[in-house]
Amino acid sequence: MNSNEEEHKYLQLSDEYASIETSSINKLTLDEVFELAGGMGLYQWGVFALVGILSVFSAEAISMNFIGGSQDHWCMIPALANISHEQQKFIAVPTDSDGAYEKCLMYQLDYSQYTLEDFLNWNRSVEIGSETTECNHGWVFDQSTYVNTIASRLDLVCHRSGLVPLISTLFMAGTFVGSIASGILSDKYGRKKTLYAFVILKLVTGLLNAYPFNYAWLATTRLLMGVANASVYLISFVYVLELCTTKMRAIVGVMGAIDFSLGFMLWPVLAYYIRDDFLLQLAGTLPLLVAISFWWLLDESPRWLSLNGRSEEAEEVMRRISVINNSPFPEDFVFDVASHQKENVPTIDDNKKTVLDLVKSPLMLKQSLILVIFRLTDGLMYYALSLNTESLSGSVYVNTVISGVVEIPANIAAIFLLRWRVTGRRLTCSLSMIIAGLASIVSIYMILRGYGLANTIFNMVAKCFVTIAFNSIFIYTAELFPTEVRCIGAGVASSLSKMGSMAAPFFGKLLSVWPALPSVIYGSMALLSGLLILILPETRGRPLINTIKEADAR
């Protein structure tokens, strides 16, 4: 079975649930049973609150802004250890063409022959004509912003500085694996068991990752954290949606994204008060111990139980839901959903389509290419703007909080725009990405003119609108692909988004090539993808296409 099909199986099932007609009161669809059990009642909101805590602690990628934060550093000179940092740099560190102290070079002098008085009255003319050499005794790290980071613990600076963003890329690679693995495992073993298996994995790897004994240890634990983090978020998202009625899914789904945004804002607050990477990682991991206690409060998804032939267990859960929602079933109600669903819902196993079917017809090829470009861009731009707030003018803590805050109105706007007949799916995705691209292009002028605050503002505008695009394209993609390739198409597009996010951590390094280069790249890509999406048809309020032939005839 194709792994991308498994990852997005719930998309197809959700669509099919909404289309089944009622044949009798004793053969209701699960959506109709949920309505009979009180709709979106106390039970669902309680589960949403509990599982929402897991979503809050799923913004783990943002922790690298602080755990992997950049500290000013210079060569360590043992003979100068007892004088101030400024005096150390003045005595032993050469300057570059701009007058800034070098971070990776030192004068090649024997400082042990000088006295403390010599150091306190140092004249830099002593070093005129002296050769320079690379740091051979390690580095001294400024601790005014961060006490410790993974860079200072493992000396990931100078020629090893590229290893810091690689840690973020490995985390993103883990999310790629987790997005696929969680779909396969949760479909096979159930939502609840799989969710808690990954919660435990996230807890264990988070604790192991807290202290980086060496780079291999750090890289491995961070990769596994990415697997667990994406799995916890995705399964939580699916689990909550499967407890909701059709009309509430879009709202509850976006509310889950708001939980993620709250976690996004939580990290800089924690980091502001906890300046040590070890303690900060513990603070972001230990709350999962509380989440483990939720096991006794959560039921397995009745949709999953029903579709896997466990109708008695599904009935037990549904009756418990109806009681908690104060809407008990009639005494003569017979729970006969499972057989009815199996008669009407096509299974994933019956779908013999492959990835190649996405490119066999000219229409599908065009549609697939446009969506791939769009998803690659939204993944790259979202995380490039999120992970590189340290390069903006002002405090990295304030900038990261603001970057999270702008997501909340963006998520609310996405709900309204997707449902509004004027914008619908296509124009919402297009306009949001175009505006994000324009904001990034305008920021180029601000960067080159040195307008730091204005550049920060335009970056936040870009972040706000790319968030709208990021959430909206998920729904639009599911509606564009025909039912027989919907899971495959959505999976491929989602995978490309993850690949974009894997490249995002290295965009901070492009600043040294040309400060405006990152904005040029993702700003141009956003404009292109925003315009290309206009070629595709609108799907708001239209019936879902079932086959590729129907799509070609549209």
Coordinates of C-alpha atoms in Angstrom, one line a residue, residues 144-445:
S144 CA 24.6 38.2 27.4
T145 CA 21.8 36.7 25.3
Y146 CA 22.2 32.9 25.8
V147 CA 24.1 31.2 28.6
N148 CA 24.6 28.0 26.6
T149 CA 23.5 26.7 23.3
I150 CA 24.4 23.6 21.3
A151 CA 26.9 25.7 19.4
S152 CA 28.8 26.7 22.5
R153 CA 28.6 23.2 24.1
L154 CA 30.0 21.4 20.9
D155 CA 32.0 24.3 19.5
L156 CA 29.8 24.4 16.3
V157 CA 31.3 27.7 15.1
C158 CA 33.6 28.8 12.3
H159 CA 34.2 25.9 9.8
R160 CA 31.6 23.8 11.8
S161 CA 28.9 26.5 12.0
G162 CA 26.9 24.8 9.1
L163 CA 26.3 21.9 11.5
V164 CA 23.8 24.0 13.5
P165 CA 21.2 24.5 10.7
L166 CA 21.8 20.9 9.7
I167 CA 20.3 19.9 13.1
S168 CA 17.1 21.7 12.1
T169 CA 17.1 20.1 8.7
L170 CA 17.4 16.6 10.4
F171 CA 14.5 17.5 12.6
M172 CA 12.5 18.4 9.5
A173 CA 13.6 15.2 7.8
G174 CA 12.2 13.4 10.9
T175 CA 8.8 15.2 10.4
F176 CA 8.8 13.9 6.8
V177 CA 9.2 10.3 8.1
G178 CA 6.8 10.9 10.9
S179 CA 4.1 12.2 8.7
I180 CA 4.1 9.0 6.7
A181 CA 4.8 6.5 9.5
S182 CA 2.1 7.9 11.7
G183 CA -0.6 7.5 9.0
I184 CA 0.4 3.9 8.4
L185 CA 0.6 2.9 12.0
S186 CA -2.5 4.8 13.2
D187 CA -4.6 3.2 10.4
K188 CA -3.3 -0.3 11.4
Y189 CA -3.2 -0.1 15.2
G190 CA -5.7 2.7 16.0
R191 CA -5.4 6.4 16.8
K192 CA -5.1 6.2 20.6
K193 CA -2.4 3.5 20.9
T194 CA -0.3 5.1 18.1
L195 CA -0.7 8.6 19.5
Y196 CA 0.6 7.5 22.9
A197 CA 3.4 5.5 21.4
F198 CA 4.7 8.6 19.7
V199 CA 4.1 10.8 22.8
I200 CA 6.4 8.4 24.8
L201 CA 8.9 8.5 22.0
K202 CA 8.8 12.3 22.0
L203 CA 9.3 12.4 25.8
V204 CA 12.2 10.0 25.7
T205 CA 14.0 11.6 22.8
G206 CA 13.4 15.1 24.3
L207 CA 15.1 14.1 27.5
L208 CA 18.0 12.4 25.6
N209 CA 18.3 15.5 23.4
A210 CA 18.5 17.9 26.3
Y211 CA 22.2 17.4 26.8
P212 CA 24.3 17.0 23.6
F213 CA 27.1 14.7 24.6
N214 CA 28.4 14.8 21.0
Y215 CA 27.2 15.8 17.6
A216 CA 26.1 12.3 16.6
W217 CA 24.0 12.0 19.7
L218 CA 22.4 15.4 19.1
A219 CA 21.7 14.7 15.4
T220 CA 20.2 11.3 16.1
T221 CA 17.9 12.4 19.0
R222 CA 16.8 15.5 17.1
L223 CA 15.9 13.4 14.0
L224 CA 13.8 11.0 16.2
M225 CA 12.2 14.0 17.9
G226 CA 11.1 15.2 14.5
V227 CA 9.5 11.8 13.8
A228 CA 7.7 11.8 17.1
N229 CA 6.7 15.5 16.9
A230 CA 5.1 15.3 13.5
S231 CA 3.3 12.0 14.4
V232 CA 1.9 13.4 17.6
Y233 CA 0.6 16.5 15.8
L234 CA -0.9 14.7 12.8
I235 CA -2.6 11.9 14.8
S236 CA -4.0 14.5 17.3
F237 CA -5.4 16.4 14.4
V238 CA -7.0 13.4 12.8
Y239 CA -8.3 12.0 16.1
V240 CA -10.1 15.3 16.9
L241 CA -11.5 15.6 13.4
E242 CA -12.9 12.1 13.6
L243 CA -14.9 13.1 16.7
C244 CA -16.5 16.1 14.9
T245 CA -19.4 16.4 12.6
T246 CA -18.8 17.5 9.0
K247 CA -19.8 21.1 9.5
M248 CA -17.4 21.6 12.4
R249 CA -14.3 20.0 10.9
A250 CA -12.9 23.1 9.2
I251 CA -13.4 25.2 12.4
V252 CA -11.9 22.6 14.7
G253 CA -9.1 21.9 12.3
V254 CA -8.0 25.5 12.2
M255 CA -8.4 25.8 16.0
G256 CA -5.9 23.0 16.2
A257 CA -3.5 25.2 14.2
I258 CA -4.2 28.0 16.7
D259 CA -3.0 25.6 19.5
F260 CA 0.2 25.1 17.5
S261 CA 0.6 28.9 17.3
L262 CA 0.2 29.2 21.1
G263 CA 3.1 26.7 21.4
F264 CA 5.0 28.8 18.9
M265 CA 4.7 31.8 21.2
L266 CA 5.4 29.8 24.3
W267 CA 9.0 28.9 23.3
P268 CA 10.4 32.5 23.2
V269 CA 8.7 33.2 26.6
L270 CA 10.4 30.1 28.1
A271 CA 13.7 31.0 26.4
Y272 CA 13.6 34.5 27.7
Y273 CA 13.6 33.2 31.3
I274 CA 15.7 30.1 30.7
R275 CA 18.8 31.0 28.8
D276 CA 20.5 27.6 29.0
D277 CA 19.8 25.1 26.3
F278 CA 19.7 22.0 28.6
L279 CA 17.2 23.5 31.0
L280 CA 15.1 25.0 28.1
Q281 CA 14.8 21.6 26.4
L282 CA 13.7 20.0 29.7
A283 CA 11.1 22.8 30.2
G284 CA 9.7 22.0 26.8
T285 CA 9.7 18.2 27.3
L286 CA 8.7 17.4 30.9
P287 CA 5.0 18.6 30.4
L288 CA 4.5 15.5 28.3
L289 CA 4.5 13.6 31.6
V290 CA 1.2 15.2 32.3
A291 CA -0.1 14.4 28.8
I292 CA 0.6 10.7 29.4
S293 CA -2.1 10.7 32.2
F294 CA -4.7 11.5 29.5
W295 CA -4.6 7.9 28.4
W296 CA -7.4 7.0 30.9
L297 CA -9.6 9.9 29.7
L298 CA -9.5 9.2 26.0
D299 CA -11.4 6.6 24.0
E300 CA -10.4 5.1 20.7
S301 CA -11.8 6.8 17.6
P302 CA -15.3 5.3 17.0
R303 CA -14.8 5.9 13.3
W304 CA -11.6 3.8 13.2
L305 CA -13.3 1.1 15.3
S306 CA -16.3 1.0 13.0
L307 CA -14.2 0.9 9.8
N308 CA -12.2 -2.0 11.3
G309 CA -15.1 -4.1 12.1
R310 CA -15.1 -3.4 15.9
S311 CA -18.7 -2.2 15.9
E312 CA -19.4 -3.2 19.5
E313 CA -16.6 -1.1 20.8
A314 CA -17.6 1.7 18.5
E315 CA -21.2 1.5 19.9
E316 CA -19.9 1.6 23.5
V317 CA -17.9 4.7 22.8
M318 CA -20.7 6.4 20.9
R319 CA -23.1 5.7 23.8
R320 CA -20.6 7.2 26.3
I321 CA -20.4 10.2 24.1
S322 CA -24.1 10.6 23.9
V323 CA -24.4 10.4 27.7
I324 CA -21.6 13.0 28.4
N325 CA -23.2 15.3 25.8
N326 CA -26.6 14.9 27.6
S327 CA -28.1 13.5 24.4
P328 CA -28.7 9.8 25.1
F329 CA -29.8 7.6 22.2
P330 CA -33.5 6.4 22.1
E331 CA -34.0 3.1 23.9
D332 CA -34.9 1.3 20.7
F333 CA -31.9 2.6 18.8
V334 CA -29.8 -0.2 17.2
F335 CA -26.2 0.7 16.4
D336 CA -25.7 -0.7 12.9
V337 CA -23.2 1.7 11.4
A338 CA -20.3 -0.6 10.6
S339 CA -22.1 -2.7 8.0
H340 CA -23.7 0.3 6.4
Q341 CA -20.4 2.1 6.2
K342 CA -18.7 -0.9 4.6
E343 CA -21.5 -1.1 2.0
N344 CA -21.1 2.5 1.0
V345 CA -17.5 3.6 1.6
P346 CA -14.8 2.5 -0.9
T347 CA -11.7 1.2 0.9
I348 CA -8.2 2.4 0.2
D349 CA -7.2 -1.2 -0.6
D350 CA -9.6 -1.1 -3.6
N351 CA -7.7 1.9 -5.1
K352 CA -5.2 0.5 -7.6
K353 CA -3.9 3.9 -8.7
T354 CA -0.3 4.9 -8.3
V355 CA 1.8 8.1 -8.3
L356 CA 2.1 7.8 -12.1
D357 CA -1.6 8.4 -12.4
L358 CA -0.9 12.0 -11.3
V359 CA 0.9 12.7 -14.5
K360 CA -0.8 10.5 -17.1
S361 CA -3.3 13.0 -18.4
P362 CA -2.3 16.6 -19.4
L363 CA -4.8 18.0 -16.8
M364 CA -3.5 15.9 -14.0
L365 CA 0.1 16.7 -14.9
K366 CA -0.6 20.4 -14.9
Q367 CA -2.5 20.3 -11.7
S368 CA 0.1 18.2 -10.0
L369 CA 3.0 20.4 -11.0
I370 CA 1.3 23.6 -9.8
L371 CA 0.4 22.1 -6.5
V372 CA 3.9 20.7 -6.0
I373 CA 5.4 24.1 -6.7
F374 CA 3.0 25.7 -4.3
R375 CA 3.6 23.2 -1.5
L376 CA 7.3 23.4 -1.9
T377 CA 7.1 27.2 -1.6
D378 CA 4.8 27.4 1.4
G379 CA 6.9 24.9 3.4
L380 CA 10.1 26.7 2.6
M381 CA 8.8 30.2 3.2
Y382 CA 6.8 29.4 6.4
Y383 CA 9.8 27.9 8.1
A384 CA 12.4 30.2 6.6
L385 CA 10.5 33.1 8.2
S386 CA 9.9 31.2 11.4
L387 CA 13.4 29.9 12.0
N388 CA 15.4 33.0 11.1
T389 CA 13.9 35.7 13.3
E390 CA 17.3 36.1 14.9
S391 CA 18.5 37.9 11.8
L392 CA 15.8 40.6 12.1
S393 CA 16.1 43.9 13.8
G394 CA 15.2 43.8 17.5
S395 CA 15.0 41.1 20.1
V396 CA 14.9 37.5 18.9
Y397 CA 12.4 36.8 21.8
V398 CA 10.0 39.6 20.8
N399 CA 10.3 38.8 17.1
T400 CA 9.5 35.1 17.6
V401 CA 6.5 35.9 19.8
I402 CA 5.2 38.3 17.1
S403 CA 5.8 35.7 14.5
G404 CA 3.5 33.4 16.4
V405 CA 0.9 36.0 17.3
V406 CA 0.3 36.9 13.6
E407 CA -0.7 33.2 13.0
I408 CA -3.8 33.5 15.1
P409 CA -5.6 36.2 13.0
A410 CA -4.2 34.4 9.9
N411 CA -5.9 31.1 10.9
I412 CA -9.2 32.9 11.7
A413 CA -9.0 34.7 8.4
A414 CA -8.4 31.4 6.6
I415 CA -11.7 30.0 8.0
F416 CA -13.6 33.1 6.7
L417 CA -11.9 33.4 3.3
L418 CA -12.2 29.7 2.4
R419 CA -16.0 29.8 3.1
W420 CA -16.6 33.2 1.5
R421 CA -18.1 32.9 -2.0
V422 CA -16.0 35.9 -3.3
T423 CA -12.7 34.3 -2.5
G424 CA -13.4 30.6 -2.1
R425 CA -10.5 28.1 -2.2
R426 CA -8.5 29.2 -5.2
L427 CA -8.4 33.0 -4.7
T428 CA -7.7 32.6 -1.0
C429 CA -4.6 30.5 -1.8
S430 CA -3.5 32.7 -4.6
L431 CA -3.9 36.1 -2.9
S432 CA -2.4 35.1 0.4
M433 CA 0.7 33.7 -1.4
I434 CA 1.0 36.7 -3.7
I435 CA 0.7 39.2 -0.8
A436 CA 3.3 37.2 1.2
G437 CA 5.6 37.3 -1.9
L438 CA 5.1 41.1 -2.4
A439 CA 5.9 41.7 1.3
S440 CA 9.1 39.8 1.0
I441 CA 10.1 41.6 -2.2
V442 CA 9.4 45.0 -0.6
S443 CA 11.5 44.0 2.4
I444 CA 14.5 43.8 0.0
Y445 CA 14.5 47.6 -0.2

